[in-house]
XYZ file of C-alpha atoms in Angstrom:
637
model
C 0.000 0.000 0.000
C 1.453 3.352 -0.986
C 1.654 6.316 1.365
C -0.946 8.165 -0.672
C -3.273 5.194 -0.615
C -2.864 4.922 3.126
C -3.586 8.608 3.563
C -6.733 8.257 1.474
C -7.838 5.271 3.533
C -7.344 7.156 6.760
C -9.084 10.213 5.386
C -12.337 8.320 4.968
C -14.869 9.282 7.654
C -15.382 6.681 10.343
C -18.724 5.081 9.618
C -19.116 3.147 12.846
C -18.845 -0.069 10.844
C -15.738 -2.154 11.078
C -14.042 -4.774 8.985
C -15.596 -7.532 11.092
C -18.962 -5.850 11.049
C -19.020 -5.560 7.277
C -17.847 -8.813 5.813
C -15.427 -10.775 7.980
C -17.730 -12.877 10.126
C -15.981 -15.366 12.364
C -16.798 -19.032 11.677
C -18.891 -19.442 14.821
C -20.786 -16.161 14.407
C -21.428 -16.904 10.742
C -22.683 -20.388 11.637
C -25.023 -19.036 14.309
C -26.276 -16.235 12.073
C -27.051 -18.656 9.237
C -28.790 -21.125 11.565
C -30.890 -18.386 13.160
C -31.850 -16.836 9.824
C -32.754 -20.164 8.266
C -35.241 -20.930 11.061
C -37.813 -18.656 9.394
C -37.397 -20.487 6.083
C -37.689 -23.833 7.850
C -40.842 -22.701 9.644
C -42.321 -21.496 6.355
C -41.586 -24.842 4.687
C -43.198 -26.705 7.600
C -46.352 -24.609 7.428
C -46.434 -24.999 3.640
C -46.273 -28.790 4.000
C -49.135 -28.792 6.508
C -51.307 -26.588 4.310
C -50.491 -28.557 1.160
C -51.287 -31.982 2.595
C -54.579 -30.745 4.071
C -55.654 -29.028 0.847
C -54.588 -31.691 -1.655
C -53.163 -34.788 -0.001
C -53.052 -36.785 -3.245
C -50.758 -34.316 -5.045
C -48.490 -34.141 -1.983
C -48.146 -37.925 -1.857
C -47.828 -38.187 -5.628
C -44.983 -35.695 -5.931
C -42.804 -37.021 -3.124
C -43.540 -40.613 -4.143
C -42.200 -40.059 -7.678
C -39.527 -42.632 -8.507
C -36.115 -41.370 -9.591
C -33.409 -43.747 -10.827
C -29.730 -43.252 -11.643
C -28.036 -45.929 -13.773
C -24.412 -46.383 -14.811
C -24.184 -49.353 -17.120
C -25.928 -52.306 -15.511
C -25.792 -50.790 -12.037
C -28.262 -48.291 -10.657
C -29.995 -46.819 -7.624
C -33.701 -46.153 -7.442
C -35.650 -44.251 -4.754
C -38.653 -42.028 -4.561
C -38.090 -38.280 -4.421
C -38.546 -38.183 -0.637
C -35.944 -40.917 -0.259
C -33.396 -38.975 -2.347
C -33.908 -35.968 -0.108
C -33.701 -37.964 3.129
C -30.641 -40.044 2.234
C -29.026 -37.956 -0.491
C -29.377 -34.246 0.132
C -29.393 -34.717 3.904
C -25.876 -36.153 3.575
C -24.742 -32.582 2.927
C -26.578 -31.441 6.069
C -24.666 -33.949 8.174
C -21.463 -32.949 6.366
C -21.956 -29.419 7.705
C -22.674 -30.868 11.167
C -19.368 -32.741 10.951
C -17.558 -29.588 9.841
C -18.875 -27.647 12.827
C -18.055 -30.499 15.214
C -14.469 -30.518 13.919
C -14.245 -26.711 14.141
C -15.392 -26.765 17.757
C -12.868 -29.516 18.498
C -9.971 -27.702 16.799
C -10.717 -24.041 17.527
C -13.826 -23.673 19.681
C -14.826 -24.365 23.276
C -13.852 -28.038 22.911
C -10.209 -27.356 22.007
C -9.527 -27.618 25.734
C -10.306 -31.319 25.843
C -11.445 -31.502 29.466
C -14.299 -29.125 28.590
C -15.743 -31.806 26.328
C -17.183 -33.490 29.426
C -19.903 -30.858 29.998
C -21.510 -30.882 26.499
C -20.933 -34.636 26.222
C -22.766 -35.486 29.443
C -25.368 -32.763 28.867
C -25.947 -34.094 25.355
C -26.103 -37.689 26.596
C -28.489 -36.732 29.393
C -30.593 -34.784 26.926
C -30.968 -37.957 24.879
C -31.192 -40.682 27.534
C -33.931 -39.079 29.624
C -36.274 -38.384 26.648
C -35.705 -41.940 25.411
C -36.572 -43.281 28.874
C -39.775 -41.212 28.927
C -40.745 -42.430 25.451
C -40.119 -46.044 26.437
C -42.165 -45.557 29.605
C -45.170 -44.560 27.474
C -44.583 -47.357 24.953
C -43.344 -50.173 27.193
C -44.387 -53.593 25.873
C -45.785 -52.143 22.629
C -44.419 -52.571 19.066
C -44.051 -48.790 18.870
C -41.222 -48.919 21.443
C -38.721 -49.460 18.600
C -39.277 -45.811 17.587
C -37.494 -44.494 20.707
C -34.959 -42.630 18.554
C -37.655 -40.177 17.462
C -37.624 -38.476 20.875
C -33.946 -37.664 21.287
C -32.493 -35.149 18.828
C -32.546 -31.317 18.840
C -33.027 -29.181 15.728
C -30.259 -26.563 15.921
C -31.770 -24.151 13.392
C -35.212 -24.066 15.023
C -33.692 -23.832 18.516
C -31.416 -20.910 17.624
C -34.212 -19.178 15.752
C -36.488 -19.505 18.772
C -33.790 -18.053 21.037
C -33.671 -14.966 18.826
C -37.408 -14.488 19.464
C -38.079 -15.448 23.091
C -34.622 -15.575 24.657
C -32.768 -12.642 23.153
C -31.618 -11.457 26.593
C -29.898 -14.718 27.416
C -26.090 -14.270 27.133
C -24.518 -14.774 23.723
C -22.514 -17.707 25.085
C -25.766 -19.655 25.385
C -25.832 -20.000 21.604
C -22.308 -21.381 21.543
C -23.105 -23.729 24.473
C -26.278 -24.933 22.765
C -24.331 -25.467 19.580
C -21.742 -27.681 21.290
C -24.557 -29.752 22.830
C -26.253 -29.978 19.429
C -23.032 -31.195 17.830
C -22.826 -34.036 20.377
C -26.564 -34.623 19.899
C -26.323 -34.890 16.107
C -23.240 -37.121 16.148
C -24.875 -39.551 18.576
C -28.178 -39.422 16.683
C -26.435 -40.377 13.475
C -24.707 -43.255 15.252
C -28.152 -44.404 16.437
C -29.464 -44.251 12.863
C -26.519 -46.272 11.558
C -26.687 -48.934 14.288
C -30.370 -49.270 15.209
C -32.306 -48.113 12.147
C -30.400 -49.862 9.391
C -31.887 -53.194 8.361
C -30.718 -56.147 6.273
C -27.080 -55.058 6.270
C -25.085 -56.422 3.308
C -21.655 -57.207 4.724
C -19.832 -57.158 1.374
C -21.050 -53.661 0.462
C -20.269 -52.457 3.988
C -16.706 -53.768 3.721
C -16.315 -51.952 0.392
C -17.444 -48.736 2.093
C -14.910 -49.298 4.888
C -12.193 -49.866 2.262
C -13.063 -46.613 0.493
C -12.969 -44.801 3.824
C -9.471 -46.214 4.394
C -8.428 -44.784 1.006
C -9.823 -41.387 2.078
C -7.714 -41.553 5.244
C -4.602 -42.327 3.178
C -5.306 -39.422 0.824
C -5.791 -37.159 3.834
C -2.560 -38.417 5.409
C -0.523 -37.316 2.384
C -1.901 -33.812 2.904
C -4.198 -33.568 -0.115
C -6.675 -31.239 1.523
C -10.132 -30.182 0.529
C -10.605 -26.864 -1.186
C -8.593 -26.834 -4.381
C -10.539 -27.707 -7.497
C -8.878 -31.000 -8.431
C -8.195 -32.112 -4.859
C -11.805 -31.401 -3.920
C -12.863 -33.531 -6.874
C -10.786 -36.458 -5.543
C -12.572 -36.307 -2.193
C -15.972 -35.831 -3.806
C -15.543 -38.922 -6.019
C -14.336 -41.047 -3.092
C -17.166 -39.882 -0.817
C -19.744 -40.460 -3.582
C -18.440 -44.011 -4.051
C -18.600 -44.570 -0.295
C -22.165 -43.212 -0.250
C -23.222 -45.730 -2.919
C -21.554 -48.582 -1.026
C -23.262 -47.566 2.227
C -26.613 -47.301 0.435
C -26.203 -50.788 -0.991
C -25.146 -52.108 2.437
C -28.437 -51.066 4.022
C -26.792 -48.611 6.457
C -28.188 -45.089 6.125
C -25.627 -43.357 3.868
C -25.991 -39.942 5.549
C -23.225 -41.164 7.886
C -20.794 -40.491 5.012
C -21.433 -36.761 5.318
C -20.655 -36.726 9.032
C -17.426 -38.706 8.612
C -16.247 -36.430 5.793
C -16.940 -33.341 7.894
C -15.128 -34.722 10.931
C -12.010 -35.315 8.818
C -11.800 -31.701 7.624
C -9.200 -29.619 9.418
C -9.980 -26.283 11.059
C -7.219 -23.866 12.022
C -6.686 -20.102 12.201
C -4.893 -18.331 9.380
C -1.199 -17.916 10.124
C 0.816 -14.825 9.336
C 3.085 -16.949 7.154
C 0.169 -18.106 4.997
C -1.179 -14.568 4.734
C 2.229 -13.184 3.787
C 2.622 -15.829 1.073
C -0.842 -14.938 -0.241
C 0.166 -11.252 -0.304
C 3.354 -12.074 -2.231
C 1.422 -14.113 -4.784
C -1.132 -11.358 -5.285
C 1.622 -8.752 -5.601
C 3.338 -10.873 -8.259
C 0.059 -11.183 -10.156
C -0.426 -7.404 -9.895
C 2.942 -6.910 -11.582
C 2.417 -9.629 -14.218
C -1.324 -10.389 -14.657
C -1.022 -13.742 -16.443
C -3.476 -16.678 -16.221
C -0.864 -18.857 -14.518
C -0.102 -16.245 -11.863
C -3.831 -15.617 -11.402
C -4.301 -19.312 -10.692
C -1.402 -19.344 -8.209
C -2.749 -16.255 -6.447
C -6.222 -17.797 -6.224
C -4.872 -21.035 -4.756
C -2.621 -19.124 -2.372
C -5.521 -17.066 -1.074
C -7.597 -20.221 -0.608
C -4.739 -21.975 1.211
C -4.586 -19.152 3.771
C -8.041 -20.188 5.045
C -8.638 -23.600 6.578
C -10.568 -26.092 4.414
C -13.157 -26.345 7.173
C -14.005 -22.630 6.920
C -14.040 -22.673 3.107
C -16.401 -25.627 2.954
C -18.697 -24.248 5.656
C -18.996 -21.020 3.701
C -19.827 -23.012 0.564
C -22.266 -25.597 1.926
C -23.818 -24.181 5.089
C -26.138 -21.651 3.385
C -27.316 -24.328 0.941
C -28.096 -26.842 3.673
C -29.794 -24.263 5.926
C -31.792 -22.347 3.343
C -32.487 -25.048 0.741
C -31.864 -28.654 1.820
C -33.344 -28.652 5.340
C -36.441 -26.612 4.309
C -36.897 -29.001 1.364
C -36.666 -31.893 3.817
C -39.366 -30.229 5.945
C -41.586 -29.690 2.910
C -41.263 -33.360 1.949
C -41.713 -34.826 5.430
C -43.702 -32.497 7.699
C -47.078 -32.874 6.024
C -49.786 -34.256 8.337
C -53.447 -34.572 7.410
C -55.120 -32.926 10.424
C -58.682 -33.640 11.493
C -60.598 -33.591 14.768
C -60.741 -37.357 14.993
C -57.015 -37.689 14.232
C -56.069 -35.151 16.905
C -58.352 -36.767 19.496
C -56.802 -40.153 18.810
C -53.190 -38.927 18.475
C -53.148 -37.020 21.751
C -54.024 -40.230 23.568
C -51.496 -42.255 21.580
C -48.386 -43.425 23.442
C -46.256 -42.432 20.429
C -47.414 -38.806 20.405
C -47.307 -38.512 24.188
C -43.936 -40.227 24.432
C -42.392 -37.830 21.918
C -44.125 -34.764 23.420
C -43.190 -35.391 27.051
C -39.789 -36.769 26.064
C -38.900 -33.436 24.513
C -40.676 -30.979 26.790
C -39.731 -32.620 30.100
C -36.921 -34.997 29.201
C -34.662 -32.607 27.312
C -34.321 -29.903 29.998
C -34.119 -32.512 32.761
C -31.433 -34.487 30.945
C -29.321 -31.504 29.890
C -29.384 -29.780 33.282
C -28.903 -33.095 35.073
C -25.956 -34.106 32.877
C -24.209 -30.768 33.410
C -24.838 -30.938 37.166
C -23.459 -34.474 37.310
C -20.140 -33.409 35.752
C -19.922 -30.381 38.037
C -20.541 -32.533 41.107
C -18.155 -35.326 40.083
C -15.352 -32.820 39.423
C -16.171 -30.890 42.621
C -16.794 -27.730 40.666
C -13.569 -27.826 38.627
C -15.652 -28.242 35.493
C -18.697 -26.023 35.122
C -20.906 -25.001 32.216
C -19.601 -21.863 30.442
C -22.891 -20.150 31.388
C -25.057 -19.886 34.514
C -27.581 -22.487 35.580
C -30.569 -20.405 34.478
C -28.970 -20.255 31.033
C -28.370 -24.024 31.101
C -32.063 -24.462 31.893
C -32.880 -22.219 28.937
C -30.647 -24.375 26.734
C -32.462 -27.486 27.985
C -35.924 -26.084 27.340
C -35.115 -24.763 23.875
C -33.425 -28.085 23.025
C -36.915 -29.565 23.274
C -37.415 -28.464 19.682
C -36.700 -31.594 17.704
C -37.457 -31.567 14.018
C -34.996 -32.494 11.300
C -33.313 -35.595 12.716
C -36.408 -36.578 14.721
C -38.626 -36.697 11.660
C -35.841 -38.458 9.750
C -35.745 -41.219 12.400
C -39.552 -41.301 12.532
C -39.660 -42.036 8.787
C -37.265 -44.939 9.384
C -39.123 -46.301 12.433
C -42.812 -45.819 11.580
C -45.283 -45.974 8.726
C -48.842 -44.812 8.153
C -50.796 -43.539 11.143
C -47.936 -44.172 13.579
C -45.685 -41.915 11.487
C -48.323 -39.169 11.533
C -48.616 -39.487 15.318
C -44.843 -39.214 15.739
C -44.735 -36.097 13.542
C -47.557 -34.523 15.546
C -45.613 -35.191 18.755
C -42.519 -33.499 17.303
C -44.453 -30.426 16.148
C -46.408 -30.131 19.398
C -43.204 -30.406 21.424
C -41.732 -27.501 19.466
C -44.628 -25.236 20.453
C -44.467 -26.273 24.108
C -40.666 -25.902 24.209
C -40.996 -22.324 22.912
C -43.441 -21.494 25.706
C -41.257 -23.144 28.353
C -38.171 -21.224 27.179
C -40.070 -17.948 27.463
C -41.143 -18.859 31.006
C -37.541 -19.641 32.003
C -36.445 -16.265 30.656
C -39.232 -14.378 32.453
C -38.550 -16.165 35.746
C -34.834 -15.302 35.501
C -35.652 -11.654 34.801
C -37.481 -11.440 38.164
C -34.356 -12.326 40.165
C -32.357 -9.609 41.999
C -29.664 -8.075 39.785
C -26.596 -9.741 41.308
C -28.284 -13.151 41.485
C -29.626 -12.755 37.935
C -26.128 -12.026 36.578
C -24.755 -15.087 38.340
C -27.633 -17.259 37.093
C -27.097 -16.105 33.514
C -23.293 -15.912 33.233
C -22.152 -18.551 35.720
C -18.787 -18.852 37.450
C -16.805 -21.020 35.035
C -13.359 -19.820 34.023
C -13.226 -18.686 30.408
C -10.628 -20.151 28.068
C -7.633 -17.805 27.979
C -6.587 -17.137 24.394
C -3.867 -14.594 25.126
C -0.574 -16.443 24.785
C 1.544 -14.003 26.843
C -0.108 -12.571 29.984
C -0.050 -8.823 30.520
C 3.102 -7.735 32.372
C 2.864 -4.257 33.969
C 6.679 -4.121 34.101
C 6.941 -4.587 30.368
C 3.698 -3.800 28.525
C 2.546 -0.351 27.496
C -0.497 0.274 29.706
C -3.062 3.046 29.676
C -5.498 3.294 32.576
C -5.407 1.731 36.064
C -3.219 -1.362 36.307
C -5.538 -3.217 38.718
C -8.772 -2.588 36.772
C -11.303 -5.468 36.605
C -11.184 -5.471 32.789
C -8.057 -5.523 30.628
C -8.242 -4.873 26.889
C -5.197 -5.891 24.845
C -4.880 -4.722 21.255
C -2.423 -6.038 18.697
C -2.044 -3.151 16.303
C -0.190 -1.724 13.335
C 0.362 2.036 13.105
C -0.196 2.028 9.332
C -3.318 -0.166 9.423
C -6.338 2.059 8.614
C -8.635 -0.137 10.712
C -6.409 0.410 13.734
C -6.721 4.133 13.098
C -10.495 3.878 13.023
C -10.592 1.726 16.141
C -8.456 4.242 18.055
C -11.278 6.771 18.323
C -13.585 4.047 19.637
C -11.032 2.984 22.243
C -10.526 6.554 23.464
C -14.279 6.901 23.897
C -14.431 3.556 25.686
C -11.670 4.513 28.121
C -13.300 7.889 28.761
C -16.632 6.254 29.636
C -15.138 3.384 31.666
C -12.404 4.516 34.020
C -11.960 0.975 35.347
C -10.513 -0.493 32.143
C -6.835 -1.276 31.547
C -5.759 -0.836 27.913
C -2.611 -2.473 26.521
C -1.033 -1.892 23.101
C 1.139 -4.566 21.527
C 2.899 -4.234 18.188
C 2.051 -6.367 15.181
C 3.434 -4.545 12.110
C 2.154 -6.190 8.920
C 5.305 -5.572 6.935
C 4.122 -7.351 3.802
C 1.319 -4.814 3.241
C 2.395 -1.799 5.345
C 5.974 -0.754 4.459
C 6.213 1.956 7.153
C 4.629 0.000 10.015
C 7.872 -1.449 11.439
C 9.562 1.931 11.310
C 6.608 3.576 13.071
C 6.629 0.889 15.786
C 10.343 1.481 16.375
C 9.636 5.214 16.613
C 7.046 4.534 19.329
C 9.600 2.451 21.228
C 12.222 5.169 20.799
C 9.751 7.638 22.307
C 9.073 5.145 25.120
C 12.780 5.303 26.005
C 12.130 8.948 26.875
C 8.795 8.333 28.619
C 6.568 9.469 25.732
C 5.188 6.229 24.283
C 1.490 7.123 24.441
C 2.007 10.620 23.091
C 3.859 9.186 20.090
C 1.285 6.380 19.783
C -1.509 8.929 19.443
C 0.378 11.034 16.890
C 1.212 8.021 14.721
C -2.392 6.846 14.600
C -3.617 10.380 13.909
C -1.198 10.709 10.952
C -1.108 7.234 9.439
C -0.379 8.529 5.965
C 2.806 10.295 7.110
C 5.169 7.796 8.649
C 8.467 8.445 6.838
C 11.621 9.236 8.806
C 11.258 12.991 8.307
C 7.709 12.772 9.694
C 8.838 10.752 12.706
C 11.580 13.264 13.489
C 9.041 16.088 13.314
C 6.760 14.258 15.753
C 9.706 13.761 18.123
C 10.421 17.470 18.000
C 6.743 18.310 18.626
C 6.780 16.107 21.726
C 9.907 17.790 23.060
C 12.059 14.660 22.825
C 15.851 14.626 22.588
C 15.877 14.374 18.781
C 19.508 13.234 18.576
C 18.886 10.366 20.985
C 15.621 9.558 19.172
C 17.473 9.486 15.837
C 20.183 7.208 17.233
C 17.564 4.810 18.614
C 15.884 4.660 15.200
C 19.177 4.097 13.391
C 20.277 1.387 15.856
C 16.782 -0.255 15.817
C 16.722 -0.129 19.604
C 13.074 -1.151 19.818
C 13.231 -3.976 17.264
C 13.739 -6.726 19.854
C 10.795 -5.486 21.910
C 8.588 -5.417 18.806
C 9.716 -8.943 17.874
C 8.603 -10.146 21.327
C 5.152 -8.674 20.713
C 5.005 -10.391 17.317
C 5.995 -13.710 18.894
C 3.255 -13.318 21.515
C 0.785 -12.592 18.700
C 1.766 -15.877 17.059
C 1.256 -17.706 20.353
C -2.200 -16.143 20.603
C -3.192 -17.091 17.049
C -3.261 -13.462 15.862
C -2.615 -12.838 12.182
C -4.293 -9.498 11.466
C -4.888 -6.085 12.978
C -6.552 -4.826 15.010
C -7.056 -7.906 17.189
C -8.493 -7.516 20.695
C -8.404 -9.623 23.843
C -10.700 -8.807 26.769
C -9.538 -10.352 30.038
C -7.489 -12.806 28.014
C -10.403 -13.929 25.827
C -10.190 -13.238 22.084
C -12.834 -10.731 20.994
C -14.413 -11.734 17.711
C -16.694 -9.455 15.770
C -17.085 -5.723 15.359
C -15.087 -3.193 17.358
C -17.534 -0.294 17.263
C -18.301 1.441 20.550
C -21.544 -0.456 21.232
C -20.002 -3.886 20.645
C -16.869 -3.225 22.676
C -18.864 -1.623 25.485
C -21.131 -4.673 25.691
C -18.090 -6.988 25.753
C -16.431 -4.926 28.491
C -19.622 -4.892 30.587
C -19.949 -8.673 30.249
C -16.305 -9.158 31.268
C -16.808 -6.826 34.237
C -19.892 -8.790 35.327
C -17.994 -12.087 35.142
C -15.164 -10.580 37.188
C -17.680 -9.408 39.791
C -19.202 -12.897 39.991
C -15.777 -14.513 40.359
C -14.923 -12.096 43.160
């Protein structure tokens, strides 16, 4: 970036929108946003199915019963249209589930392995208790084999409902619910593969296992997803495995989950980003097709295959595939006599009470069991009122529940199971609202504790703040510490500076720390500016120089730095010697090393009480994050 270009960038008026706020959603936030937004589409598809089947049941049955065959030579697969959706398109849905499970395991709350116990036991409890309730209603009856219908949560519907009736629950509830849902979906798929697959053909199953072994070998030699031809290799192998699983009698949607679980997730490294910058710069100098291809592949390689594939497939599964599944499967012919009979049926009642009572009981009970067994060393990342909200909203079972119902039941029994699932969703929404209203009536301090909990947050900051070393603005012993990794030439750092000054002015009990991360591959004057700040620090004027550099990001040449030193009343000769001898270079290198330890690759990057802040850095977002951190500190105290 040229000096003029930088000056132009800085000259733009601050709009209050940041890089994150505009187009750089984090993987988790993007996943949650897509799931929440798709809930409305899913609800619309469900209502459309109900209206359609009650207006013209014959056309509904005729369309989804249409046979569709695919033949290659003498071999072929034939299913009705509903079957292709349930076993074919839904494979992509479970692929996305696998991707998110792997992302949580590699980068999310589950990267600290001991924390897996809470969502694992909560997820298990949220499945075992509903199953037990269903079996209690259906004990000794043939319908007992449909117990799997009562166990799985629909993530999209649950997150969408939270946006409506539980918006004041803490944001971490969504992440906690998501980790439980990941465990839920993985176990549900295992149940489908083991208990709802009939007449298993051993030879075809062994072929599928062999193909999976080939996929593992390909993965071991580092041929990753994402590039055009490498992605084609994986797609062909997974398609062949899907066919083998279909022929074996085991539900082939398991292929999607396995493929997702194998897909790496990792943060972008500075090395990868610098290589991508070099490739793009080379293309800018010589815009040839070959260099364009190399630049495109280099940019793709800087992002983990997990993130690339989630961005590609998640919107399709959420906005197209799952709603299409609902349209094909949610239709129930409703009449007074049917409702009177169904609401006395053990299938409907087992599903209804399994979800509405069993889910919250199992999830809260599972989390409490882990907390008790570990004597409080492991706690949910949210308060117990929030855990109860997660349990109640998890009572919305739809996608996987109806999928299992179609495997377990036929005819009237299937209609009764679907009615139980839909009725449970309505009751779970009401129960979640009641939990929220009851929590809101608690005294303030107790309400904060009930919502946020007392669990220690994962610390993402690789190098703790050291008052003897770090550049600190504000009280050292403040309850909230904000660390920024910044670059004096980065225009986004310049825009964030005004927000931070406003934040510090409004909150006197916040410690602010600046650490250097000059992006030398894109900002040629950033290193020099950082060394100037350190040279000023040698004379006790770091923050004064810091402010000047960010106020004049387009003027960071040596002559400009010397002028700033003179304006601040520094010993210019000593300042010049420190610049020439690169006195501050070692200190800056330490900051860069700590950024690498913390997984930071871009600027500005913020940490609040050691926790990485993802998302926008406008005043409202940062203020909310600081208030939440302050509340957690108060609870811990």
